[in-house]
């Protein structure tokens, strides 16, 4: 707790640095309360204004949050810490990682030879052959492909898009529950998140409308294979969301279609709805290879120019060797056959889990993608109970802002025959939990 760590410093910068060191070293943990402003000021013999300035800087950078009368506490995922999932205990079946089944990942090309001879990567940052292939990829799903670019993965692309538009303290409308790495990224960037509730059809229009009224300057969402809830936009939901977003043309809309080829559902994209500022981001990590840190984005011309201008000033370009590997796999018949098999297998596996849970009276959500979201009352009881039965699932806390509790089950590697045993164990754990804590 904060009382066990001595904060030091005589200036706002020094006090903030002391707290940051404590968070990084583990002296202060998520949820630990910092001393009240006046008390700390007295202890350090500085003015209350100096401590207040230090706390303000820590809030801006996402290290602490203020809870009204609850005081100032260390954030759940402070920006100086890496909120990695706990290591999977030996002997357990891992259903928590969110990873694809390796059996459906193609072998990476043994030898990829990009064009030889002198070439300017900065003047030609994208391989023309891959750019043409990407345009066709977007066109096939109705995403406007007039302006496309590449990045070092989806998170890299989204971060760059946001940094060109927003400043620390600005708000971003985010799915709730949502992808935990994105939530952590925004906090590390000093951006505020406004929770937007989701259901099986994705973001709820009224919740998005309220987030925009609350000042969100950007919206980030997944149109299908939403992680962790599994929702996918229906045609009706797509139209409703476009209507909401048209009322705020200055807001940047980022569509994260991270599992496009294995989502198991058609794309109902918002990007063709006449929005002013938008981008659709795709990657291949989930179905061509986890080491292929590459993403493509289609966007409006202004967004493209801002993204590429920032890219030029940092890494400059995405490795041509990496681009050549992606192009090879996108056009390789055997690799594409594996992708199609993966999509079918993931559809069957999540369907079996949802069916088996449903037969035991347990509601679950998995309209698309590789994950199943199961609402529960006590996440810890369920996670620990399943652990004793040989299963390792993800507690929902790291995905949630205001959403009710739940657990995420990654079913990508779960054979259909095992679904009944998992569901039976899940039902037993829920029964034990209710017996212990009351139904």
mmCIF file of C-alpha atoms in Angstrom, residues 26-351:
data_model
loop_
_atom_site.group_PDB
_atom_site.id
_atom_site.type_symbol
_atom_site.label_atom_id
_atom_site.label_comp_id
_atom_site.label_asym_id
_atom_site.label_seq_id
_atom_site.Cartn_x
_atom_site.Cartn_y
_atom_site.Cartn_z
ATOM 1 C CA UNK A 26 6.163 -2.685 -7.636
ATOM 2 C CA UNK A 27 6.328 -0.543 -4.524
ATOM 3 C CA UNK A 28 2.942 0.829 -5.515
ATOM 4 C CA UNK A 29 0.491 -1.591 -7.087
ATOM 5 C CA UNK A 30 -2.752 -1.059 -9.023
ATOM 6 C CA UNK A 31 -5.442 0.199 -6.656
ATOM 7 C CA UNK A 32 -3.021 1.496 -4.028
ATOM 8 C CA UNK A 33 -4.049 4.896 -2.715
ATOM 9 C CA UNK A 34 -1.714 7.880 -2.771
ATOM 10 C CA UNK A 35 -1.694 10.178 0.271
ATOM 11 C CA UNK A 36 -4.131 13.107 0.245
ATOM 12 C CA UNK A 37 -2.631 16.246 -1.243
ATOM 13 C CA UNK A 38 -2.379 18.230 1.973
ATOM 14 C CA UNK A 39 -0.974 15.354 3.989
ATOM 15 C CA UNK A 40 1.757 14.622 1.443
ATOM 16 C CA UNK A 41 2.519 18.335 1.175
ATOM 17 C CA UNK A 42 3.055 18.474 4.932
ATOM 18 C CA UNK A 43 5.266 15.375 4.865
ATOM 19 C CA UNK A 44 7.456 16.768 2.071
ATOM 20 C CA UNK A 45 7.314 20.378 3.332
ATOM 21 C CA UNK A 46 6.095 21.661 -0.018
ATOM 22 C CA UNK A 47 2.965 23.565 -0.985
ATOM 23 C CA UNK A 48 -0.290 21.687 -1.671
ATOM 24 C CA UNK A 49 -0.197 23.200 -5.147
ATOM 25 C CA UNK A 50 3.090 21.403 -5.866
ATOM 26 C CA UNK A 51 1.610 18.028 -4.916
ATOM 27 C CA UNK A 52 -1.595 18.775 -6.832
ATOM 28 C CA UNK A 53 0.476 19.560 -9.944
ATOM 29 C CA UNK A 54 2.369 16.286 -9.548
ATOM 30 C CA UNK A 55 -0.876 14.333 -9.232
ATOM 31 C CA UNK A 56 -2.295 16.125 -12.271
ATOM 32 C CA UNK A 57 0.728 15.078 -14.343
ATOM 33 C CA UNK A 58 0.408 11.490 -13.152
ATOM 34 C CA UNK A 59 -3.287 11.471 -14.138
ATOM 35 C CA UNK A 60 -2.480 12.937 -17.557
ATOM 36 C CA UNK A 61 -0.007 10.153 -18.210
ATOM 37 C CA UNK A 62 -2.370 7.420 -17.088
ATOM 38 C CA UNK A 63 -0.463 6.289 -13.990
ATOM 39 C CA UNK A 64 -3.169 7.233 -11.488
ATOM 40 C CA UNK A 65 -6.896 7.899 -11.457
ATOM 41 C CA UNK A 66 -9.009 10.020 -9.145
ATOM 42 C CA UNK A 67 -12.114 8.474 -7.594
ATOM 43 C CA UNK A 68 -13.746 11.464 -5.961
ATOM 44 C CA UNK A 69 -13.972 10.849 -2.235
ATOM 45 C CA UNK A 70 -12.005 7.661 -2.805
ATOM 46 C CA UNK A 71 -8.927 9.761 -3.457
ATOM 47 C CA UNK A 72 -6.157 9.211 -5.996
ATOM 48 C CA UNK A 73 -5.107 5.614 -6.671
ATOM 49 C CA UNK A 74 -2.682 3.813 -8.956
ATOM 50 C CA UNK A 75 -4.387 2.936 -12.233
ATOM 51 C CA UNK A 76 -5.407 -0.639 -12.983
ATOM 52 C CA UNK A 77 -2.923 -0.785 -15.862
ATOM 53 C CA UNK A 78 -0.381 1.989 -15.268
ATOM 54 C CA UNK A 79 1.509 3.151 -18.329
ATOM 55 C CA UNK A 80 4.922 2.251 -16.905
ATOM 56 C CA UNK A 81 3.952 -1.355 -16.268
ATOM 57 C CA UNK A 82 3.423 -4.152 -18.767
ATOM 58 C CA UNK A 83 0.114 -5.787 -17.946
ATOM 59 C CA UNK A 84 0.947 -9.209 -19.249
ATOM 60 C CA UNK A 85 -1.379 -12.110 -18.573
ATOM 61 C CA UNK A 86 -0.286 -14.525 -15.849
ATOM 62 C CA UNK A 87 1.813 -17.480 -16.935
ATOM 63 C CA UNK A 88 -0.189 -20.577 -17.705
ATOM 64 C CA UNK A 89 0.397 -23.096 -14.902
ATOM 65 C CA UNK A 90 1.921 -26.401 -15.922
ATOM 66 C CA UNK A 91 -0.500 -29.104 -16.935
ATOM 67 C CA UNK A 92 -3.437 -26.839 -17.801
ATOM 68 C CA UNK A 93 -5.210 -26.463 -21.133
ATOM 69 C CA UNK A 94 -4.666 -22.846 -22.178
ATOM 70 C CA UNK A 95 -7.947 -21.207 -23.214
ATOM 71 C CA UNK A 96 -6.897 -17.710 -22.145
ATOM 72 C CA UNK A 97 -4.298 -16.495 -24.607
ATOM 73 C CA UNK A 98 -6.394 -15.395 -27.573
ATOM 74 C CA UNK A 99 -4.012 -17.198 -29.939
ATOM 75 C CA UNK A 100 -4.875 -19.050 -33.154
ATOM 76 C CA UNK A 101 -4.465 -22.796 -33.481
ATOM 77 C CA UNK A 102 -0.905 -23.372 -34.798
ATOM 78 C CA UNK A 103 -2.229 -26.256 -36.882
ATOM 79 C CA UNK A 104 -3.858 -23.716 -39.194
ATOM 80 C CA UNK A 105 -0.873 -21.381 -39.576
ATOM 81 C CA UNK A 106 1.054 -21.836 -42.827
ATOM 82 C CA UNK A 107 4.813 -22.279 -42.851
ATOM 83 C CA UNK A 108 6.516 -18.985 -43.432
ATOM 84 C CA UNK A 109 8.298 -18.753 -46.776
ATOM 85 C CA UNK A 110 11.723 -20.322 -46.429
ATOM 86 C CA UNK A 111 13.305 -17.832 -48.736
ATOM 87 C CA UNK A 112 11.827 -14.492 -49.685
ATOM 88 C CA UNK A 113 13.901 -12.419 -52.059
ATOM 89 C CA UNK A 114 12.753 -8.840 -52.610
ATOM 90 C CA UNK A 115 13.917 -6.957 -55.667
ATOM 91 C CA UNK A 116 17.682 -6.531 -55.685
ATOM 92 C CA UNK A 117 19.744 -3.470 -56.453
ATOM 93 C CA UNK A 118 19.626 0.080 -55.096
ATOM 94 C CA UNK A 119 16.174 1.301 -54.099
ATOM 95 C CA UNK A 120 14.810 4.098 -51.963
ATOM 96 C CA UNK A 121 12.569 2.708 -49.260
ATOM 97 C CA UNK A 122 11.408 6.190 -48.349
ATOM 98 C CA UNK A 123 10.358 7.049 -51.880
ATOM 99 C CA UNK A 124 8.766 3.590 -52.360
ATOM 100 C CA UNK A 125 7.689 2.499 -48.864
ATOM 101 C CA UNK A 126 5.207 -0.072 -50.170
ATOM 102 C CA UNK A 127 5.900 -2.899 -52.592
ATOM 103 C CA UNK A 128 3.682 -2.125 -55.611
ATOM 104 C CA UNK A 129 2.602 -5.768 -55.947
ATOM 105 C CA UNK A 130 1.460 -5.942 -52.331
ATOM 106 C CA UNK A 131 -0.273 -2.574 -52.559
ATOM 107 C CA UNK A 132 -2.301 -3.803 -55.540
ATOM 108 C CA UNK A 133 -3.133 -7.001 -53.680
ATOM 109 C CA UNK A 134 -4.251 -5.040 -50.621
ATOM 110 C CA UNK A 135 -6.503 -2.752 -52.657
ATOM 111 C CA UNK A 136 -8.239 -5.804 -54.104
ATOM 112 C CA UNK A 137 -8.542 -7.238 -50.582
ATOM 113 C CA UNK A 138 -10.358 -4.150 -49.324
ATOM 114 C CA UNK A 139 -12.459 -3.818 -52.490
ATOM 115 C CA UNK A 140 -13.773 -7.359 -52.079
ATOM 116 C CA UNK A 141 -15.372 -6.388 -48.766
ATOM 117 C CA UNK A 142 -16.701 -3.003 -49.837
ATOM 118 C CA UNK A 143 -14.030 -0.930 -48.098
ATOM 119 C CA UNK A 144 -13.002 2.098 -50.217
ATOM 120 C CA UNK A 145 -9.414 1.481 -51.338
ATOM 121 C CA UNK A 146 -8.460 4.775 -52.930
ATOM 122 C CA UNK A 147 -5.899 5.473 -50.196
ATOM 123 C CA UNK A 148 -4.012 2.626 -48.509
ATOM 124 C CA UNK A 149 -0.917 2.380 -46.364
ATOM 125 C CA UNK A 150 1.042 -0.135 -44.275
ATOM 126 C CA UNK A 151 2.193 -0.260 -40.652
ATOM 127 C CA UNK A 152 3.984 -2.538 -38.170
ATOM 128 C CA UNK A 153 0.851 -4.284 -36.943
ATOM 129 C CA UNK A 154 -2.635 -3.123 -36.007
ATOM 130 C CA UNK A 155 -1.721 -1.549 -32.663
ATOM 131 C CA UNK A 156 1.151 0.352 -34.256
ATOM 132 C CA UNK A 157 -1.189 1.699 -36.922
ATOM 133 C CA UNK A 158 -3.946 2.654 -34.487
ATOM 134 C CA UNK A 159 -1.486 4.364 -32.155
ATOM 135 C CA UNK A 160 -0.065 6.442 -34.999
ATOM 136 C CA UNK A 161 -3.523 7.397 -36.240
ATOM 137 C CA UNK A 162 -4.488 8.580 -32.770
ATOM 138 C CA UNK A 163 -1.286 10.519 -32.116
ATOM 139 C CA UNK A 164 -1.748 12.540 -35.283
ATOM 140 C CA UNK A 165 -5.242 13.599 -34.200
ATOM 141 C CA UNK A 166 -5.433 13.653 -30.409
ATOM 142 C CA UNK A 167 -3.525 15.062 -27.478
ATOM 143 C CA UNK A 168 -3.155 13.740 -23.915
ATOM 144 C CA UNK A 169 -6.426 14.173 -22.085
ATOM 145 C CA UNK A 170 -8.595 13.763 -25.177
ATOM 146 C CA UNK A 171 -11.277 11.080 -25.076
ATOM 147 C CA UNK A 172 -11.719 7.984 -27.229
ATOM 148 C CA UNK A 173 -14.925 5.941 -27.407
ATOM 149 C CA UNK A 174 -14.027 2.289 -26.815
ATOM 150 C CA UNK A 175 -15.927 -0.981 -26.762
ATOM 151 C CA UNK A 176 -16.799 -2.304 -23.296
ATOM 152 C CA UNK A 177 -15.741 -5.028 -22.822
ATOM 153 C CA UNK A 178 -12.935 -4.410 -25.270
ATOM 154 C CA UNK A 179 -9.470 -5.483 -26.346
ATOM 155 C CA UNK A 180 -7.230 -5.084 -23.314
ATOM 156 C CA UNK A 181 -4.091 -4.151 -25.253
ATOM 157 C CA UNK A 182 -5.959 -1.255 -26.854
ATOM 158 C CA UNK A 183 -7.253 -0.098 -23.492
ATOM 159 C CA UNK A 184 -3.713 -0.199 -22.103
ATOM 160 C CA UNK A 185 -2.353 1.607 -25.161
ATOM 161 C CA UNK A 186 -4.732 4.517 -24.773
ATOM 162 C CA UNK A 187 -3.918 4.832 -21.109
ATOM 163 C CA UNK A 188 -0.197 4.842 -21.889
ATOM 164 C CA UNK A 189 -0.814 7.617 -24.425
ATOM 165 C CA UNK A 190 -2.539 9.719 -21.783
ATOM 166 C CA UNK A 191 -5.907 9.465 -23.532
ATOM 167 C CA UNK A 192 -9.211 9.039 -21.726
ATOM 168 C CA UNK A 193 -11.544 6.191 -22.587
ATOM 169 C CA UNK A 194 -15.306 6.444 -22.719
ATOM 170 C CA UNK A 195 -16.972 3.061 -22.436
ATOM 171 C CA UNK A 196 -19.438 2.063 -25.153
ATOM 172 C CA UNK A 197 -21.502 -1.010 -24.300
ATOM 173 C CA UNK A 198 -21.589 -3.855 -26.827
ATOM 174 C CA UNK A 199 -23.872 -6.763 -27.585
ATOM 175 C CA UNK A 200 -23.875 -9.576 -30.155
ATOM 176 C CA UNK A 201 -24.216 -6.993 -32.948
ATOM 177 C CA UNK A 202 -21.343 -4.820 -31.768
ATOM 178 C CA UNK A 203 -21.406 -1.293 -30.360
ATOM 179 C CA UNK A 204 -24.817 -0.148 -29.172
ATOM 180 C CA UNK A 205 -25.936 2.986 -31.043
ATOM 181 C CA UNK A 206 -27.319 4.823 -28.012
ATOM 182 C CA UNK A 207 -24.163 4.131 -26.020
ATOM 183 C CA UNK A 208 -22.051 5.467 -28.882
ATOM 184 C CA UNK A 209 -24.268 8.557 -29.143
ATOM 185 C CA UNK A 210 -23.737 9.236 -25.442
ATOM 186 C CA UNK A 211 -19.978 8.821 -25.778
ATOM 187 C CA UNK A 212 -19.877 11.351 -28.599
ATOM 188 C CA UNK A 213 -21.947 13.775 -26.551
ATOM 189 C CA UNK A 214 -19.442 13.307 -23.735
ATOM 190 C CA UNK A 215 -16.687 14.605 -25.998
ATOM 191 C CA UNK A 216 -15.087 11.582 -27.678
ATOM 192 C CA UNK A 217 -12.799 12.764 -30.471
ATOM 193 C CA UNK A 218 -12.198 9.277 -31.898
ATOM 194 C CA UNK A 219 -13.981 5.924 -31.979
ATOM 195 C CA UNK A 220 -12.210 2.550 -32.129
ATOM 196 C CA UNK A 221 -14.188 -0.655 -32.681
ATOM 197 C CA UNK A 222 -14.159 -4.057 -34.378
ATOM 198 C CA UNK A 223 -16.901 -4.729 -36.930
ATOM 199 C CA UNK A 224 -16.625 -8.516 -36.449
ATOM 200 C CA UNK A 225 -14.753 -10.989 -34.222
ATOM 201 C CA UNK A 226 -14.980 -8.374 -31.476
ATOM 202 C CA UNK A 227 -12.552 -9.246 -28.719
ATOM 203 C CA UNK A 228 -13.580 -10.475 -26.174
ATOM 204 C CA UNK A 229 -17.365 -10.459 -26.713
ATOM 205 C CA UNK A 230 -17.417 -11.907 -30.227
ATOM 206 C CA UNK A 231 -19.980 -9.499 -31.673
ATOM 207 C CA UNK A 232 -20.304 -8.639 -35.364
ATOM 208 C CA UNK A 233 -22.213 -5.823 -37.028
ATOM 209 C CA UNK A 234 -25.491 -6.716 -38.658
ATOM 210 C CA UNK A 235 -26.619 -4.665 -41.633
ATOM 211 C CA UNK A 236 -29.170 -2.880 -39.460
ATOM 212 C CA UNK A 237 -26.642 -2.115 -36.725
ATOM 213 C CA UNK A 238 -24.197 -0.841 -39.328
ATOM 214 C CA UNK A 239 -26.792 1.628 -40.642
ATOM 215 C CA UNK A 240 -27.676 2.793 -37.131
ATOM 216 C CA UNK A 241 -24.057 3.461 -36.225
ATOM 217 C CA UNK A 242 -23.362 5.323 -39.455
ATOM 218 C CA UNK A 243 -26.328 7.568 -38.749
ATOM 219 C CA UNK A 244 -24.945 8.361 -35.292
ATOM 220 C CA UNK A 245 -21.439 9.082 -36.583
ATOM 221 C CA UNK A 246 -22.631 11.348 -39.388
ATOM 222 C CA UNK A 247 -23.692 13.835 -36.733
ATOM 223 C CA UNK A 248 -20.034 14.318 -35.714
ATOM 224 C CA UNK A 249 -18.009 14.512 -38.954
ATOM 225 C CA UNK A 250 -14.890 15.743 -37.156
ATOM 226 C CA UNK A 251 -14.535 12.504 -35.139
ATOM 227 C CA UNK A 252 -11.930 10.000 -36.371
ATOM 228 C CA UNK A 253 -13.481 6.534 -36.849
ATOM 229 C CA UNK A 254 -11.062 3.578 -36.684
ATOM 230 C CA UNK A 255 -12.390 0.182 -37.729
ATOM 231 C CA UNK A 256 -10.155 -2.626 -36.453
ATOM 232 C CA UNK A 257 -10.896 -5.632 -38.681
ATOM 233 C CA UNK A 258 -8.129 -7.665 -37.063
ATOM 234 C CA UNK A 259 -9.466 -11.129 -37.928
ATOM 235 C CA UNK A 260 -10.950 -10.442 -41.342
ATOM 236 C CA UNK A 261 -10.343 -13.816 -42.974
ATOM 237 C CA UNK A 262 -11.230 -16.030 -39.990
ATOM 238 C CA UNK A 263 -14.029 -14.040 -38.361
ATOM 239 C CA UNK A 264 -16.682 -16.418 -39.648
ATOM 240 C CA UNK A 265 -19.050 -13.589 -40.564
ATOM 241 C CA UNK A 266 -19.511 -11.142 -43.398
ATOM 242 C CA UNK A 267 -18.240 -7.581 -43.063
ATOM 243 C CA UNK A 268 -20.749 -4.772 -42.607
ATOM 244 C CA UNK A 269 -18.306 -1.890 -42.665
ATOM 245 C CA UNK A 270 -18.976 1.694 -41.638
ATOM 246 C CA UNK A 271 -16.236 2.965 -43.931
ATOM 247 C CA UNK A 272 -18.459 3.138 -47.014
ATOM 248 C CA UNK A 273 -21.085 5.193 -45.192
ATOM 249 C CA UNK A 274 -19.928 8.653 -46.219
ATOM 250 C CA UNK A 275 -17.910 9.390 -43.077
ATOM 251 C CA UNK A 276 -15.427 12.260 -43.262
ATOM 252 C CA UNK A 277 -12.545 10.847 -41.225
ATOM 253 C CA UNK A 278 -12.066 7.099 -41.120
ATOM 254 C CA UNK A 279 -9.627 4.220 -41.370
ATOM 255 C CA UNK A 280 -10.017 0.470 -41.623
ATOM 256 C CA UNK A 281 -7.086 -1.511 -40.252
ATOM 257 C CA UNK A 282 -6.337 -5.141 -41.087
ATOM 258 C CA UNK A 283 -3.563 -7.478 -40.053
ATOM 259 C CA UNK A 284 -2.651 -11.095 -40.789
ATOM 260 C CA UNK A 285 -1.230 -12.081 -37.412
ATOM 261 C CA UNK A 286 -4.159 -14.289 -36.411
ATOM 262 C CA UNK A 287 -4.154 -16.449 -39.540
ATOM 263 C CA UNK A 288 -0.871 -16.192 -41.459
ATOM 264 C CA UNK A 289 1.646 -16.025 -38.617
ATOM 265 C CA UNK A 290 2.032 -14.437 -35.209
ATOM 266 C CA UNK A 291 5.460 -13.034 -36.161
ATOM 267 C CA UNK A 292 4.135 -11.183 -39.210
ATOM 268 C CA UNK A 293 3.913 -7.754 -37.554
ATOM 269 C CA UNK A 294 2.320 -6.076 -40.559
ATOM 270 C CA UNK A 295 -0.947 -4.239 -41.064
ATOM 271 C CA UNK A 296 -2.697 -2.516 -43.939
ATOM 272 C CA UNK A 297 -5.029 0.437 -43.609
ATOM 273 C CA UNK A 298 -7.513 1.987 -45.996
ATOM 274 C CA UNK A 299 -8.485 5.520 -45.048
ATOM 275 C CA UNK A 300 -9.579 8.931 -46.229
ATOM 276 C CA UNK A 301 -6.843 11.007 -47.922
ATOM 277 C CA UNK A 302 -6.301 13.377 -44.984
ATOM 278 C CA UNK A 303 -5.880 10.522 -42.530
ATOM 279 C CA UNK A 304 -3.508 8.763 -44.937
ATOM 280 C CA UNK A 305 -1.322 11.845 -45.298
ATOM 281 C CA UNK A 306 -1.092 12.373 -41.550
ATOM 282 C CA UNK A 307 -0.315 8.734 -40.840
ATOM 283 C CA UNK A 308 2.360 8.458 -43.512
ATOM 284 C CA UNK A 309 3.891 11.782 -42.549
ATOM 285 C CA UNK A 310 4.394 10.523 -38.994
ATOM 286 C CA UNK A 311 5.647 7.136 -40.238
ATOM 287 C CA UNK A 312 8.213 8.866 -42.447
ATOM 288 C CA UNK A 313 9.616 10.733 -39.453
ATOM 289 C CA UNK A 314 9.930 7.589 -37.307
ATOM 290 C CA UNK A 315 10.604 4.127 -38.762
ATOM 291 C CA UNK A 316 10.260 5.415 -42.312
ATOM 292 C CA UNK A 317 8.784 2.291 -43.854
ATOM 293 C CA UNK A 318 7.729 -1.282 -43.210
ATOM 294 C CA UNK A 319 10.414 -3.852 -44.045
ATOM 295 C CA UNK A 320 10.266 -4.846 -47.711
ATOM 296 C CA UNK A 321 11.314 -8.348 -46.668
ATOM 297 C CA UNK A 322 8.278 -8.554 -44.393
ATOM 298 C CA UNK A 323 6.045 -7.193 -47.145
ATOM 299 C CA UNK A 324 7.369 -9.822 -49.554
ATOM 300 C CA UNK A 325 6.607 -12.584 -47.058
ATOM 301 C CA UNK A 326 3.038 -11.327 -46.595
ATOM 302 C CA UNK A 327 2.505 -11.085 -50.342
ATOM 303 C CA UNK A 328 3.769 -14.635 -50.833
ATOM 304 C CA UNK A 329 1.352 -16.013 -48.252
ATOM 305 C CA UNK A 330 -1.613 -13.973 -49.455
ATOM 306 C CA UNK A 331 -1.223 -15.512 -52.906
ATOM 307 C CA UNK A 332 -0.145 -19.022 -51.892
ATOM 308 C CA UNK A 333 -2.961 -21.564 -52.522
ATOM 309 C CA UNK A 334 -1.916 -23.886 -49.693
ATOM 310 C CA UNK A 335 -1.766 -21.011 -47.196
ATOM 311 C CA UNK A 336 -5.175 -19.755 -48.246
ATOM 312 C CA UNK A 337 -6.604 -23.266 -47.933
ATOM 313 C CA UNK A 338 -5.409 -23.331 -44.318
ATOM 314 C CA UNK A 339 -7.057 -19.961 -43.703
ATOM 315 C CA UNK A 340 -10.391 -21.266 -44.976
ATOM 316 C CA UNK A 341 -10.059 -24.380 -42.831
ATOM 317 C CA UNK A 342 -9.276 -22.222 -39.810
ATOM 318 C CA UNK A 343 -12.400 -20.113 -40.337
ATOM 319 C CA UNK A 344 -14.553 -23.243 -40.534
ATOM 320 C CA UNK A 345 -12.893 -24.835 -37.514
ATOM 321 C CA UNK A 346 -13.250 -21.746 -35.334
ATOM 322 C CA UNK A 347 -16.917 -21.431 -36.286
ATOM 323 C CA UNK A 348 -17.520 -25.060 -35.304
ATOM 324 C CA UNK A 349 -15.541 -24.814 -32.067
ATOM 325 C CA UNK A 350 -17.191 -21.693 -30.718
ATOM 326 C CA UNK A 351 -20.571 -23.085 -31.755
#
